[in-house]
mmCIF file of C-alpha atoms in Angstrom:
data_model
loop_
_atom_site.group_PDB
_atom_site.id
_atom_site.type_symbol
_atom_site.label_atom_id
_atom_site.label_comp_id
_atom_site.label_asym_id
_atom_site.label_seq_id
_atom_site.Cartn_x
_atom_site.Cartn_y
_atom_site.Cartn_z
ATOM 1 C CA GLU A 738 11.701 -9.770 -28.258
ATOM 2 C CA VAL A 739 11.237 -6.714 -26.104
ATOM 3 C CA GLN A 740 14.051 -6.162 -23.615
ATOM 4 C CA LEU A 741 14.835 -3.362 -21.201
ATOM 5 C CA VAL A 742 18.210 -3.238 -19.455
ATOM 6 C CA GLU A 743 18.853 -0.605 -16.796
ATOM 7 C CA SER A 744 22.274 0.572 -15.691
ATOM 8 C CA GLY A 745 23.897 3.453 -13.878
ATOM 9 C CA GLY A 746 22.865 2.697 -10.335
ATOM 10 C CA GLY A 747 25.276 2.614 -7.444
ATOM 11 C CA LEU A 748 26.324 4.333 -4.266
ATOM 12 C CA VAL A 749 26.084 8.114 -4.253
ATOM 13 C CA GLN A 750 26.518 10.631 -1.458
ATOM 14 C CA PRO A 751 23.638 12.774 -0.246
ATOM 15 C CA GLY A 752 23.288 15.809 -2.455
ATOM 16 C CA GLY A 753 24.903 14.016 -5.373
ATOM 17 C CA SER A 754 23.669 13.266 -8.860
ATOM 18 C CA LEU A 755 23.246 10.152 -10.930
ATOM 19 C CA ARG A 756 22.064 9.332 -14.430
ATOM 20 C CA LEU A 757 20.282 6.061 -14.989
ATOM 21 C CA SER A 758 20.066 4.446 -18.411
ATOM 22 C CA CYS A 759 17.624 1.968 -19.881
ATOM 23 C CA ALA A 760 18.745 0.333 -23.097
ATOM 24 C CA ALA A 761 15.838 -1.003 -25.122
ATOM 25 C CA SER A 762 15.691 -3.646 -27.820
ATOM 26 C CA GLY A 763 12.887 -5.172 -29.819
ATOM 27 C CA PHE A 764 11.031 -1.867 -30.173
ATOM 28 C CA THR A 765 11.644 1.852 -30.641
ATOM 29 C CA VAL A 766 11.818 3.968 -27.489
ATOM 30 C CA SER A 767 10.896 7.159 -29.318
ATOM 31 C CA SER A 768 7.626 5.614 -30.473
ATOM 32 C CA SER A 769 6.678 4.393 -27.013
ATOM 33 C CA TYR A 770 5.418 5.670 -23.688
ATOM 34 C CA MET A 771 8.261 5.023 -21.266
ATOM 35 C CA SER A 772 8.351 5.393 -17.504
ATOM 36 C CA TRP A 773 10.558 5.075 -14.469
ATOM 37 C CA VAL A 774 9.144 3.351 -11.397
ATOM 38 C CA ARG A 775 11.071 2.863 -8.176
ATOM 39 C CA GLN A 776 10.848 0.628 -5.147
ATOM 40 C CA ALA A 777 12.560 1.382 -1.864
ATOM 41 C CA PRO A 778 13.933 -1.669 -0.033
ATOM 42 C CA GLY A 779 11.068 -3.689 1.397
ATOM 43 C CA LYS A 780 8.499 -1.128 0.233
ATOM 44 C CA GLY A 781 5.918 -0.759 -2.491
ATOM 45 C CA LEU A 782 6.056 0.655 -5.993
ATOM 46 C CA GLU A 783 6.286 4.368 -6.690
ATOM 47 C CA TRP A 784 5.925 5.960 -10.104
ATOM 48 C CA VAL A 785 8.589 8.569 -10.882
ATOM 49 C CA SER A 786 8.155 9.862 -14.418
ATOM 50 C CA VAL A 787 6.821 9.184 -17.910
ATOM 51 C CA ILE A 788 7.788 10.428 -21.340
ATOM 52 C CA TYR A 789 5.302 10.160 -24.172
ATOM 53 C CA SER A 790 6.236 9.289 -27.722
ATOM 54 C CA GLY A 791 5.665 12.917 -28.637
ATOM 55 C CA GLY A 792 8.180 14.001 -26.024
ATOM 56 C CA ARG A 793 5.897 15.393 -23.302
ATOM 57 C CA ALA A 794 7.007 14.359 -19.825
ATOM 58 C CA TYR A 795 5.298 14.145 -16.458
ATOM 59 C CA TYR A 796 6.779 13.738 -13.008
ATOM 60 C CA ALA A 797 5.743 12.700 -9.538
ATOM 61 C CA ASP A 798 5.327 15.775 -7.334
ATOM 62 C CA SER A 799 8.167 14.651 -5.067
ATOM 63 C CA GLU A 800 10.568 14.563 -8.010
ATOM 64 C CA LYS A 801 9.661 17.746 -9.867
ATOM 65 C CA GLY A 802 12.700 19.921 -10.347
ATOM 66 C CA ARG A 803 15.089 17.170 -9.208
ATOM 67 C CA VAL A 804 14.758 14.615 -11.975
ATOM 68 C CA THR A 805 14.637 14.777 -15.746
ATOM 69 C CA ILE A 806 13.509 12.004 -18.049
ATOM 70 C CA SER A 807 14.919 11.947 -21.555
ATOM 71 C CA ARG A 808 15.795 9.620 -24.398
ATOM 72 C CA ASP A 809 18.435 9.211 -27.069
ATOM 73 C CA ASN A 810 16.764 7.984 -30.215
ATOM 74 C CA SER A 811 20.048 7.043 -31.885
ATOM 75 C CA LYS A 812 20.889 4.746 -28.976
ATOM 76 C CA ASN A 813 17.292 3.632 -28.369
ATOM 77 C CA THR A 814 17.876 4.435 -24.713
ATOM 78 C CA LEU A 815 15.845 6.065 -21.954
ATOM 79 C CA TYR A 816 17.479 8.108 -19.201
ATOM 80 C CA LEU A 817 16.684 9.479 -15.777
ATOM 81 C CA GLN A 818 18.876 12.297 -14.525
ATOM 82 C CA MET A 819 18.583 12.624 -10.763
ATOM 83 C CA ASN A 820 19.978 15.549 -8.778
ATOM 84 C CA SER A 821 20.082 16.572 -5.118
ATOM 85 C CA LEU A 822 19.706 12.989 -4.028
ATOM 86 C CA GLY A 823 18.686 12.139 -0.497
ATOM 87 C CA ALA A 824 18.350 8.965 1.530
ATOM 88 C CA GLU A 825 14.683 8.787 0.521
ATOM 89 C CA ASP A 826 15.797 8.188 -3.064
ATOM 90 C CA THR A 827 17.420 4.868 -2.172
ATOM 91 C CA ALA A 828 15.537 2.312 -4.242
ATOM 92 C CA VAL A 829 15.586 -0.070 -7.142
ATOM 93 C CA TYR A 830 14.719 1.932 -10.234
ATOM 94 C CA TYR A 831 12.857 0.171 -13.020
ATOM 95 C CA CYS A 832 12.213 1.418 -16.513
ATOM 96 C CA ALA A 833 8.934 0.257 -17.946
ATOM 97 C CA ARG A 834 7.067 0.448 -21.223
ATOM 98 C CA ASP A 835 3.409 1.049 -21.918
ATOM 99 C CA SER A 836 2.984 -0.695 -25.243
ATOM 100 C CA PHE A 837 -0.696 0.309 -25.287
ATOM 101 C CA SER A 838 0.457 3.923 -25.707
ATOM 102 C CA GLY A 839 -1.892 5.176 -23.053
ATOM 103 C CA SER A 840 -5.040 3.587 -24.463
ATOM 104 C CA TYR A 841 -5.822 2.240 -20.972
ATOM 105 C CA GLY A 842 -4.121 5.003 -19.079
ATOM 106 C CA ILE A 843 -0.430 4.544 -18.433
ATOM 107 C CA VAL A 844 0.173 0.920 -17.497
ATOM 108 C CA PHE A 845 3.404 -1.047 -17.568
ATOM 109 C CA ASP A 846 3.527 -4.255 -19.551
ATOM 110 C CA TYR A 847 7.288 -4.513 -20.017
ATOM 111 C CA TRP A 848 9.800 -3.953 -17.239
ATOM 112 C CA GLY A 849 13.556 -4.028 -16.939
ATOM 113 C CA GLN A 850 15.330 -5.911 -14.175
ATOM 114 C CA GLY A 851 16.009 -2.737 -12.210
ATOM 115 C CA THR A 852 19.102 -0.898 -11.026
ATOM 116 C CA LEU A 853 19.793 -0.170 -7.367
ATOM 117 C CA VAL A 854 20.525 3.363 -6.256
ATOM 118 C CA THR A 855 21.870 3.784 -2.734
ATOM 119 C CA VAL A 856 22.208 7.258 -1.284
ATOM 120 C CA SER A 857 24.495 7.230 1.727
ATOM 121 C CA SER A 858 27.578 8.906 3.122
ATOM 122 C CA ASP B 391 -3.447 12.768 -5.706
ATOM 123 C CA ILE B 392 -5.533 9.613 -5.943
ATOM 124 C CA GLN B 393 -4.849 7.272 -3.029
ATOM 125 C CA MET B 394 -5.098 3.535 -3.600
ATOM 126 C CA THR B 395 -5.892 1.348 -0.605
ATOM 127 C CA GLN B 396 -5.450 -2.399 -0.839
ATOM 128 C CA SER B 397 -6.763 -5.006 1.516
ATOM 129 C CA PRO B 398 -5.773 -7.224 3.071
ATOM 130 C CA SER B 399 -2.087 -6.382 3.365
ATOM 131 C CA SER B 400 -1.368 -10.090 3.569
ATOM 132 C CA VAL B 401 -3.308 -13.307 3.187
ATOM 133 C CA SER B 402 -2.410 -16.905 3.963
ATOM 134 C CA ALA B 403 -3.900 -19.426 1.609
ATOM 135 C CA SER B 404 -3.477 -22.969 0.395
ATOM 136 C CA VAL B 405 -3.021 -24.315 -3.089
ATOM 137 C CA GLY B 406 -6.446 -24.555 -4.707
ATOM 138 C CA ASP B 407 -7.988 -21.790 -2.613
ATOM 139 C CA ARG B 408 -9.901 -18.897 -4.088
ATOM 140 C CA VAL B 409 -8.204 -15.623 -3.173
ATOM 141 C CA THR B 410 -9.730 -12.161 -3.442
ATOM 142 C CA ILE B 411 -7.827 -8.893 -3.090
ATOM 143 C CA THR B 412 -9.567 -5.550 -3.027
ATOM 144 C CA CYS B 413 -8.394 -2.101 -4.037
ATOM 145 C CA GLN B 414 -10.190 1.124 -3.267
ATOM 146 C CA ALA B 415 -9.485 4.444 -4.950
ATOM 147 C CA SER B 416 -9.928 7.715 -3.046
ATOM 148 C CA GLN B 417 -11.906 9.072 -5.981
ATOM 149 C CA GLY B 418 -13.579 7.602 -9.038
ATOM 150 C CA ILE B 419 -11.219 6.267 -11.667
ATOM 151 C CA SER B 420 -13.736 4.583 -13.970
ATOM 152 C CA SER B 421 -11.937 1.451 -15.214
ATOM 153 C CA TRP B 422 -8.461 2.947 -15.278
ATOM 154 C CA LEU B 423 -6.931 0.284 -13.076
ATOM 155 C CA ALA B 424 -4.187 -2.286 -13.452
ATOM 156 C CA TRP B 425 -3.010 -5.207 -11.327
ATOM 157 C CA TYR B 426 0.557 -6.487 -11.043
ATOM 158 C CA GLN B 427 2.231 -9.519 -9.525
ATOM 159 C CA GLN B 428 5.727 -9.252 -8.075
ATOM 160 C CA LYS B 429 7.956 -12.037 -6.821
ATOM 161 C CA PRO B 430 10.978 -11.406 -4.582
ATOM 162 C CA GLY B 431 13.895 -9.885 -6.441
ATOM 163 C CA LYS B 432 11.948 -9.625 -9.678
ATOM 164 C CA ALA B 433 10.263 -6.877 -11.623
ATOM 165 C CA PRO B 434 6.485 -6.615 -11.440
ATOM 166 C CA LYS B 435 4.391 -8.375 -14.057
ATOM 167 C CA LEU B 436 1.208 -6.932 -15.527
ATOM 168 C CA LEU B 437 -1.786 -9.206 -14.937
ATOM 169 C CA ILE B 438 -4.863 -7.088 -15.587
ATOM 170 C CA TYR B 439 -5.435 -3.716 -17.263
ATOM 171 C CA ALA B 440 -8.558 -1.636 -17.746
ATOM 172 C CA ALA B 441 -9.859 -3.234 -14.519
ATOM 173 C CA SER B 442 -10.861 -6.523 -16.139
ATOM 174 C CA SER B 443 -8.784 -7.172 -19.278
ATOM 175 C CA LEU B 444 -6.438 -10.118 -18.939
ATOM 176 C CA GLN B 445 -2.928 -9.406 -20.170
ATOM 177 C CA SER B 446 -1.693 -11.748 -22.887
ATOM 178 C CA GLY B 447 -0.123 -14.898 -21.497
ATOM 179 C CA VAL B 448 -1.631 -14.544 -18.023
ATOM 180 C CA PRO B 449 -3.533 -17.632 -16.833
ATOM 181 C CA SER B 450 -7.311 -17.392 -16.862
ATOM 182 C CA ARG B 451 -7.505 -18.157 -13.133
ATOM 183 C CA PHE B 452 -6.721 -14.461 -12.670
ATOM 184 C CA SER B 453 -9.613 -12.072 -13.108
ATOM 185 C CA GLY B 454 -10.349 -8.466 -12.295
ATOM 186 C CA SER B 455 -13.573 -6.600 -11.719
ATOM 187 C CA GLY B 456 -14.922 -3.292 -10.558
ATOM 188 C CA SER B 457 -15.233 0.301 -11.663
ATOM 189 C CA GLY B 458 -15.407 3.707 -10.058
ATOM 190 C CA THR B 459 -13.712 3.348 -6.677
ATOM 191 C CA ASP B 460 -13.891 -0.353 -5.814
ATOM 192 C CA PHE B 461 -11.960 -3.094 -7.557
ATOM 193 C CA THR B 462 -11.189 -6.762 -7.034
ATOM 194 C CA LEU B 463 -8.506 -9.173 -8.174
ATOM 195 C CA THR B 464 -9.510 -12.812 -7.892
ATOM 196 C CA ILE B 465 -7.354 -15.897 -8.211
ATOM 197 C CA SER B 466 -9.866 -18.693 -8.705
ATOM 198 C CA SER B 467 -7.615 -21.599 -7.735
ATOM 199 C CA LEU B 468 -4.295 -20.642 -6.184
ATOM 200 C CA GLN B 469 -1.260 -22.345 -7.690
ATOM 201 C CA PRO B 470 2.235 -22.664 -6.152
ATOM 202 C CA GLU B 471 3.623 -20.068 -8.563
ATOM 203 C CA ASP B 472 1.027 -17.507 -7.450
ATOM 204 C CA PHE B 473 2.592 -16.888 -4.056
ATOM 205 C CA ALA B 474 3.770 -13.310 -4.509
ATOM 206 C CA THR B 475 2.872 -9.708 -3.753
ATOM 207 C CA TYR B 476 0.111 -8.057 -5.749
ATOM 208 C CA TYR B 477 -0.289 -4.337 -6.447
ATOM 209 C CA CYS B 478 -3.067 -2.277 -7.951
ATOM 210 C CA GLN B 479 -2.304 0.936 -9.867
ATOM 211 C CA GLN B 480 -4.582 3.732 -10.948
ATOM 212 C CA ALA B 481 -3.969 4.858 -14.500
ATOM 213 C CA LYS B 482 -6.480 7.717 -14.611
ATOM 214 C CA SER B 483 -4.365 10.714 -13.728
ATOM 215 C CA PHE B 484 -0.930 11.941 -12.700
ATOM 216 C CA PRO B 485 0.699 11.220 -10.397
ATOM 217 C CA LEU B 486 0.146 7.546 -11.126
ATOM 218 C CA THR B 487 -0.233 5.746 -7.812
ATOM 219 C CA PHE B 488 -0.031 2.191 -6.555
ATOM 220 C CA GLY B 489 -1.689 0.411 -3.697
ATOM 221 C CA GLY B 490 0.440 -0.690 -0.790
ATOM 222 C CA GLY B 491 0.505 -4.310 -1.899
ATOM 223 C CA THR B 492 -0.995 -7.601 -0.776
ATOM 224 C CA LYS B 493 1.330 -10.466 0.046
ATOM 225 C CA VAL B 494 -0.130 -13.888 -0.688
ATOM 226 C CA GLU B 495 1.599 -16.417 1.538
ATOM 227 C CA ILE B 496 1.496 -20.167 1.882
ATOM 228 C CA LYS B 497 -0.786 -21.393 4.638
#
């Protein structure tokens, strides 16, 4: 069974950093297209980043230079390193898998439960 | 960036009603479109991909259509478990973008 479990969220001060983790089971992260999608409280969905199985990564324009997506194959875990955080980054962050490997564009058929990041002083 | 515009933003409907949600892309995206359902406090769930392909396990009362810039999600007979917020997403190019959502409420 495919499972995605996010962790690492919490309260962080403006300008701070945070690393989110997404532990996967039931499949191999390094062989998959994996993304981060966030949702601010009461708002819609916003794509943040994707990493392809081959390692190439893409980012939303608003996040370029501030976030880095990566994975640890030995731990079968996806990460999102976020720096220079601001109030606009407050959101639930979901990791998601595209098990079609981009055959229909990047879509998200498996999601974690999300981890809440709150940026506030 | 490709902008995705959903309408309506909310709809009130009764069990058994036919519900139609539309999504318009700011430029042509062929059939690179997905639909998701999200319930409060839960992660989104993929319903439709490639504009009209039903995701495994999703009831057949859900259907998607369209290509180019105009797309539709139809729920043929609304069930109690379908009251939720629905999002479209373009999968053609980066940055991937979602519509603003359509909340389906009980009438």
